[in-house]
mmCIF file of C-alpha atoms in Angstrom:
data_model
loop_
_atom_site.group_PDB
_atom_site.id
_atom_site.type_symbol
_atom_site.label_atom_id
_atom_site.label_comp_id
_atom_site.label_asym_id
_atom_site.label_seq_id
_atom_site.Cartn_x
_atom_site.Cartn_y
_atom_site.Cartn_z
ATOM 1 C CA MET A 1 0.004 -0.055 -0.085
ATOM 2 C CA ARG A 2 1.193 3.342 -0.968
ATOM 3 C CA VAL A 3 0.611 6.111 1.499
ATOM 4 C CA ALA A 4 1.265 9.883 1.423
ATOM 5 C CA ILE A 5 1.770 11.610 4.699
ATOM 6 C CA ALA A 6 1.249 15.546 4.531
ATOM 7 C CA GLY A 7 3.457 17.198 7.366
ATOM 8 C CA ALA A 8 6.772 15.818 8.319
ATOM 9 C CA GLY A 9 6.864 16.774 11.844
ATOM 10 C CA ALA A 10 7.358 14.302 14.928
ATOM 11 C CA VAL A 11 3.645 12.973 14.238
ATOM 12 C CA GLY A 12 3.993 12.279 10.682
ATOM 13 C CA ARG A 13 7.564 10.845 11.149
ATOM 14 C CA SER A 14 6.158 8.507 13.646
ATOM 15 C CA ILE A 15 3.245 7.374 11.592
ATOM 16 C CA ALA A 16 5.690 7.086 8.477
ATOM 17 C CA GLN A 17 8.008 4.549 10.747
ATOM 18 C CA GLU A 18 5.262 2.490 11.817
ATOM 19 C CA LEU A 19 3.716 1.858 8.419
ATOM 20 C CA LEU A 20 7.395 1.222 6.721
ATOM 21 C CA GLU A 21 7.638 -1.236 9.321
ATOM 22 C CA ASN A 22 4.448 -3.092 8.586
ATOM 23 C CA GLY A 23 5.769 -3.212 4.976
ATOM 24 C CA HIS A 24 4.073 -0.144 3.075
ATOM 25 C CA GLU A 25 5.432 2.383 0.903
ATOM 26 C CA VAL A 26 5.546 6.019 2.552
ATOM 27 C CA LEU A 27 5.975 9.622 0.981
ATOM 28 C CA LEU A 28 6.324 12.394 3.434
ATOM 29 C CA ILE A 29 5.437 15.883 2.138
ATOM 30 C CA ASP A 30 6.388 19.431 3.829
ATOM 31 C CA LYS A 31 7.184 22.603 2.821
ATOM 32 C CA SER A 32 9.569 23.561 5.376
ATOM 33 C CA PRO A 33 13.164 22.524 4.735
ATOM 34 C CA LYS A 34 13.698 22.092 8.408
ATOM 35 C CA ALA A 35 11.164 19.247 8.561
ATOM 36 C CA ILE A 36 12.901 17.614 5.726
ATOM 37 C CA LYS A 37 15.043 14.996 7.966
ATOM 38 C CA VAL A 38 15.699 12.083 5.546
ATOM 39 C CA GLU A 39 18.134 10.622 8.113
ATOM 40 C CA MET A 40 15.202 10.131 10.633
ATOM 41 C CA VAL A 41 13.172 7.898 8.181
ATOM 42 C CA PRO A 42 15.732 7.149 5.571
ATOM 43 C CA ARG A 43 13.488 4.272 3.923
ATOM 44 C CA ALA A 44 10.698 6.802 3.151
ATOM 45 C CA GLU A 45 10.319 9.075 -0.098
ATOM 46 C CA TRP A 46 10.523 12.710 0.767
ATOM 47 C CA LEU A 47 9.122 15.610 -0.949
ATOM 48 C CA LEU A 48 9.825 19.151 -0.174
ATOM 49 C CA ALA A 49 6.728 20.960 -1.437
ATOM 50 C CA ASP A 50 3.597 22.771 -0.232
ATOM 51 C CA ALA A 51 0.682 20.021 -0.140
ATOM 52 C CA CYS A 52 -2.038 22.325 -0.462
ATOM 53 C CA GLU A 53 -0.835 22.900 -4.121
ATOM 54 C CA ILE A 54 -2.214 20.804 -6.918
ATOM 55 C CA SER A 55 1.309 20.878 -8.830
ATOM 56 C CA ALA A 56 3.270 19.455 -5.505
ATOM 57 C CA LEU A 57 0.283 16.988 -5.352
ATOM 58 C CA ASP A 58 1.059 16.308 -8.969
ATOM 59 C CA ASP A 59 4.537 15.710 -8.152
ATOM 60 C CA ALA A 60 3.818 13.262 -5.245
ATOM 61 C CA ALA A 61 1.465 11.138 -7.883
ATOM 62 C CA LEU A 62 -1.310 11.226 -5.413
ATOM 63 C CA GLU A 63 -3.402 9.221 -7.723
ATOM 64 C CA ARG A 64 -1.225 6.173 -6.880
ATOM 65 C CA CYS A 65 -1.881 6.517 -3.055
ATOM 66 C CA GLN A 66 -4.238 4.367 -1.374
ATOM 67 C CA VAL A 67 -4.087 6.459 1.647
ATOM 68 C CA VAL A 68 -3.657 9.883 2.436
ATOM 69 C CA VAL A 69 -2.754 10.984 6.045
ATOM 70 C CA ALA A 70 -3.030 14.820 6.936
ATOM 71 C CA SER A 71 -1.069 15.254 9.873
ATOM 72 C CA SER A 72 0.328 18.692 9.753
ATOM 73 C CA GLY A 73 0.082 21.140 12.750
ATOM 74 C CA ASP A 74 -2.406 23.426 11.304
ATOM 75 C CA ASP A 75 -5.978 22.072 10.973
ATOM 76 C CA LYS A 76 -6.536 24.497 7.618
ATOM 77 C CA VAL A 77 -3.842 22.758 5.625
ATOM 78 C CA ASN A 78 -5.020 19.432 6.902
ATOM 79 C CA LEU A 79 -8.590 20.267 5.559
ATOM 80 C CA VAL A 80 -7.408 21.534 2.188
ATOM 81 C CA VAL A 81 -5.260 18.530 1.834
ATOM 82 C CA SER A 82 -7.865 15.917 2.460
ATOM 83 C CA LEU A 83 -10.438 17.848 0.117
ATOM 84 C CA LEU A 84 -7.738 17.960 -2.674
ATOM 85 C CA ALA A 85 -6.589 14.199 -2.014
ATOM 86 C CA LYS A 86 -10.331 13.128 -2.267
ATOM 87 C CA THR A 87 -11.799 15.470 -5.068
ATOM 88 C CA GLU A 88 -8.821 15.935 -7.409
ATOM 89 C CA TYR A 89 -7.148 12.476 -6.864
ATOM 90 C CA GLY A 90 -9.975 10.211 -5.748
ATOM 91 C CA VAL A 91 -7.967 8.709 -2.938
ATOM 92 C CA PRO A 92 -9.817 5.955 -1.220
ATOM 93 C CA ARG A 93 -9.042 6.436 2.304
ATOM 94 C CA VAL A 94 -8.318 9.935 3.799
ATOM 95 C CA VAL A 95 -7.269 10.387 7.580
ATOM 96 C CA ALA A 96 -6.743 13.715 8.914
ATOM 97 C CA ARG A 97 -5.341 14.862 12.290
ATOM 98 C CA ILE A 98 -7.397 17.810 14.400
ATOM 99 C CA ASN A 99 -5.338 19.988 16.306
ATOM 100 C CA HIS A 100 -7.932 22.189 18.106
ATOM 101 C CA PRO A 101 -11.255 20.494 19.215
ATOM 102 C CA LYS A 102 -13.174 23.558 18.262
ATOM 103 C CA ASN A 103 -12.593 22.638 14.772
ATOM 104 C CA GLU A 104 -13.621 18.998 14.797
ATOM 105 C CA TRP A 105 -16.981 19.735 13.336
ATOM 106 C CA LEU A 106 -15.395 20.616 10.056
ATOM 107 C CA PHE A 107 -13.608 17.487 9.654
ATOM 108 C CA ASN A 108 -16.273 15.346 7.680
ATOM 109 C CA GLU A 109 -17.156 13.920 4.374
ATOM 110 C CA SER A 110 -17.780 17.508 3.036
ATOM 111 C CA TRP A 111 -13.818 18.072 3.412
ATOM 112 C CA GLY A 112 -13.061 14.794 2.180
ATOM 113 C CA VAL A 113 -11.952 13.396 5.331
ATOM 114 C CA ASP A 114 -13.026 9.708 6.048
ATOM 115 C CA VAL A 115 -11.375 9.029 9.723
ATOM 116 C CA ALA A 116 -10.474 12.215 11.750
ATOM 117 C CA VAL A 117 -8.472 11.683 14.798
ATOM 118 C CA SER A 118 -8.614 14.246 17.496
ATOM 119 C CA THR A 119 -5.468 13.894 19.880
ATOM 120 C CA PRO A 120 -7.359 15.876 23.147
ATOM 121 C CA ARG A 121 -10.567 13.486 22.329
ATOM 122 C CA LEU A 122 -8.580 10.223 22.089
ATOM 123 C CA LEU A 123 -6.518 11.052 25.206
ATOM 124 C CA SER A 124 -9.660 11.528 27.441
ATOM 125 C CA ALA A 125 -11.175 8.885 25.849
ATOM 126 C CA LEU A 126 -8.486 6.578 26.633
ATOM 127 C CA VAL A 127 -8.172 7.891 30.290
ATOM 128 C CA GLU A 128 -11.964 7.242 30.657
ATOM 129 C CA GLU A 129 -11.390 3.661 29.258
ATOM 130 C CA ALA A 130 -8.794 2.837 31.649
ATOM 131 C CA VAL A 131 -10.690 3.982 34.861
ATOM 132 C CA SER A 132 -14.480 3.156 33.855
ATOM 133 C CA VAL A 133 -16.208 -0.170 34.283
ATOM 134 C CA GLY A 134 -19.716 -0.097 33.290
ATOM 135 C CA ASP A 135 -19.584 3.044 31.191
ATOM 136 C CA LEU A 136 -19.882 3.422 27.562
ATOM 137 C CA VAL A 137 -17.028 5.226 26.230
ATOM 138 C CA ARG A 138 -16.544 6.753 22.587
ATOM 139 C CA LEU A 139 -12.977 5.959 21.516
ATOM 140 C CA MET A 140 -13.023 7.367 17.799
ATOM 141 C CA THR A 141 -15.344 8.542 15.124
ATOM 142 C CA PHE A 142 -15.420 7.347 11.795
ATOM 143 C CA ARG A 143 -16.716 10.327 9.524
ATOM 144 C CA GLN A 144 -17.848 8.330 6.615
ATOM 145 C CA GLY A 145 -20.797 6.472 7.484
ATOM 146 C CA GLU A 146 -21.104 8.421 11.061
ATOM 147 C CA ALA A 147 -20.141 5.433 13.025
ATOM 148 C CA ASN A 148 -18.177 5.394 16.153
ATOM 149 C CA LEU A 149 -15.950 2.980 17.917
ATOM 150 C CA VAL A 150 -17.324 2.522 21.418
ATOM 151 C CA GLU A 151 -16.217 0.120 24.219
ATOM 152 C CA LEU A 152 -17.790 -0.785 27.406
ATOM 153 C CA THR A 153 -16.174 -3.341 30.200
ATOM 154 C CA LEU A 154 -18.697 -5.491 31.647
ATOM 155 C CA PRO A 155 -19.384 -5.152 35.210
ATOM 156 C CA GLU A 156 -19.853 -8.111 37.614
ATOM 157 C CA ASP A 157 -23.447 -7.491 37.731
ATOM 158 C CA ALA A 158 -23.825 -7.070 34.002
ATOM 159 C CA PRO A 159 -27.651 -8.277 32.824
ATOM 160 C CA LEU A 160 -25.889 -9.931 29.792
ATOM 161 C CA GLY A 161 -22.992 -12.031 31.657
ATOM 162 C CA GLY A 162 -23.220 -15.453 30.432
ATOM 163 C CA GLU A 163 -25.195 -14.875 27.214
ATOM 164 C CA ARG A 164 -24.436 -16.036 24.085
ATOM 165 C CA VAL A 165 -23.400 -13.338 21.423
ATOM 166 C CA GLY A 166 -25.865 -14.550 18.943
ATOM 167 C CA SER A 167 -28.885 -14.643 21.199
ATOM 168 C CA VAL A 168 -28.657 -10.910 22.123
ATOM 169 C CA ALA A 169 -30.705 -8.755 20.024
ATOM 170 C CA TRP A 170 -28.558 -5.874 19.235
ATOM 171 C CA PRO A 171 -29.563 -2.532 18.155
ATOM 172 C CA HIS A 172 -29.325 -1.816 14.418
ATOM 173 C CA ASP A 173 -26.546 -0.479 12.922
ATOM 174 C CA THR A 174 -24.268 -1.899 15.929
ATOM 175 C CA ALA A 175 -21.452 -4.692 15.331
ATOM 176 C CA LEU A 176 -19.320 -6.469 17.994
ATOM 177 C CA VAL A 177 -16.339 -6.377 16.545
ATOM 178 C CA ALA A 178 -13.850 -7.663 19.484
ATOM 179 C CA ILE A 179 -14.064 -8.881 22.966
ATOM 180 C CA LEU A 180 -10.822 -8.252 24.796
ATOM 181 C CA ARG A 181 -10.418 -10.865 27.520
ATOM 182 C CA GLU A 182 -7.334 -11.775 29.916
ATOM 183 C CA GLY A 183 -5.010 -10.133 27.543
ATOM 184 C CA ARG A 184 -6.486 -11.823 24.392
ATOM 185 C CA VAL A 185 -8.585 -10.306 21.506
ATOM 186 C CA LEU A 186 -11.244 -12.557 20.485
ATOM 187 C CA VAL A 187 -13.075 -12.116 17.213
ATOM 188 C CA PRO A 188 -16.748 -12.784 18.513
ATOM 189 C CA THR A 189 -18.727 -15.663 17.141
ATOM 190 C CA PRO A 190 -22.366 -16.466 17.904
ATOM 191 C CA ASP A 191 -21.362 -19.092 20.146
ATOM 192 C CA ASP A 192 -19.019 -17.101 22.517
ATOM 193 C CA THR A 193 -20.465 -15.984 25.891
ATOM 194 C CA LEU A 194 -20.134 -12.602 27.285
ATOM 195 C CA GLU A 195 -18.453 -12.578 30.990
ATOM 196 C CA PRO A 196 -18.090 -10.119 33.327
ATOM 197 C CA GLY A 197 -14.892 -7.993 32.877
ATOM 198 C CA ASP A 198 -14.748 -8.503 29.139
ATOM 199 C CA GLU A 199 -13.942 -5.333 27.177
ATOM 200 C CA LEU A 200 -16.356 -5.165 24.069
ATOM 201 C CA MET A 201 -15.737 -2.904 21.235
ATOM 202 C CA PHE A 202 -18.359 -2.009 19.070
ATOM 203 C CA VAL A 203 -18.856 0.098 15.885
ATOM 204 C CA ALA A 204 -22.013 1.751 16.157
ATOM 205 C CA THR A 205 -23.869 4.720 14.847
ATOM 206 C CA GLN A 206 -24.513 7.753 17.085
ATOM 207 C CA ASP A 207 -27.852 7.439 17.257
ATOM 208 C CA VAL A 208 -28.132 3.977 18.826
ATOM 209 C CA GLU A 209 -25.483 4.634 21.406
ATOM 210 C CA ASP A 210 -27.899 5.164 24.318
ATOM 211 C CA GLU A 211 -30.017 2.006 23.334
ATOM 212 C CA LEU A 212 -26.816 -0.054 23.176
ATOM 213 C CA ALA A 213 -25.683 1.436 26.611
ATOM 214 C CA GLU A 214 -29.154 0.456 28.149
ATOM 215 C CA LEU A 215 -29.062 -2.930 26.707
ATOM 216 C CA LEU A 216 -25.234 -3.485 28.359
ATOM 217 C CA GLY A 217 -26.491 -1.850 31.428
ATOM 218 C CA ALA A 218 -24.095 0.833 31.469
ATOM 219 C CA ARG A 219 -24.300 3.515 34.187
#
C-alpha cells in the first residue's frame, strides 16, 4: 500500500516509521526545509513541497496512493489536503489530524475526510476507558457513515453476563467487533459467551449508542 503523509513533523514521522515497519510505501511531504529530516526516516520517500498546491500533489503522484494522512499541525492545511486528495485524486482513504477540538465539526465527508483523529479527544477517551467499568466510552469517530468505535467493560452484575453473543438482540447499525479478555483479542462468534470483565468493542452509529448502553446496563 502506498501512503502519502502531509506534514513531516514528529507526528508524521512516527506514522511513517510504523507504516514502513508494516511493509508499506510511504511518502512524506512538507514545505519547510527544516522538516525534511531524511536521516530520521531513511526508507521513506521525501518531497519538499506545499501539500496544498495541486502542482506539488501532481509531483507526489497522489493518484497512486491508497491512503493520504493529513498530519500537519495546522487544521486549515489538513482540511485543504483532505479535500484535494479526495476530490482531485480520488484517494480511497483520507485520514486527518485535528489539532484544535473547536474545529472538529469541520472534519467530515464534505471536506473529504474519512477518519478524523482528535488527539485531545482520543487521550480523554483512553483515560475514561482505563478507569471506567460499566460506562460506554467513545474512542473514535469514523466520519464516513457517522459511525463510532465505542467500548464498554462489563461489570460483575452485567445483565448480559453469561449470554451468548448470537442470542443478544443488538440494536440496528451495531456490530460487536472484538472482545478483549485476559490479554487476548477474540473475534466474536455467535456461540461465544459474554463474561464480566470483558472489554467489548463495538462499531455503532451515534443514534443507537443510548440504546446499546441501556442494553449493556451501562451506568
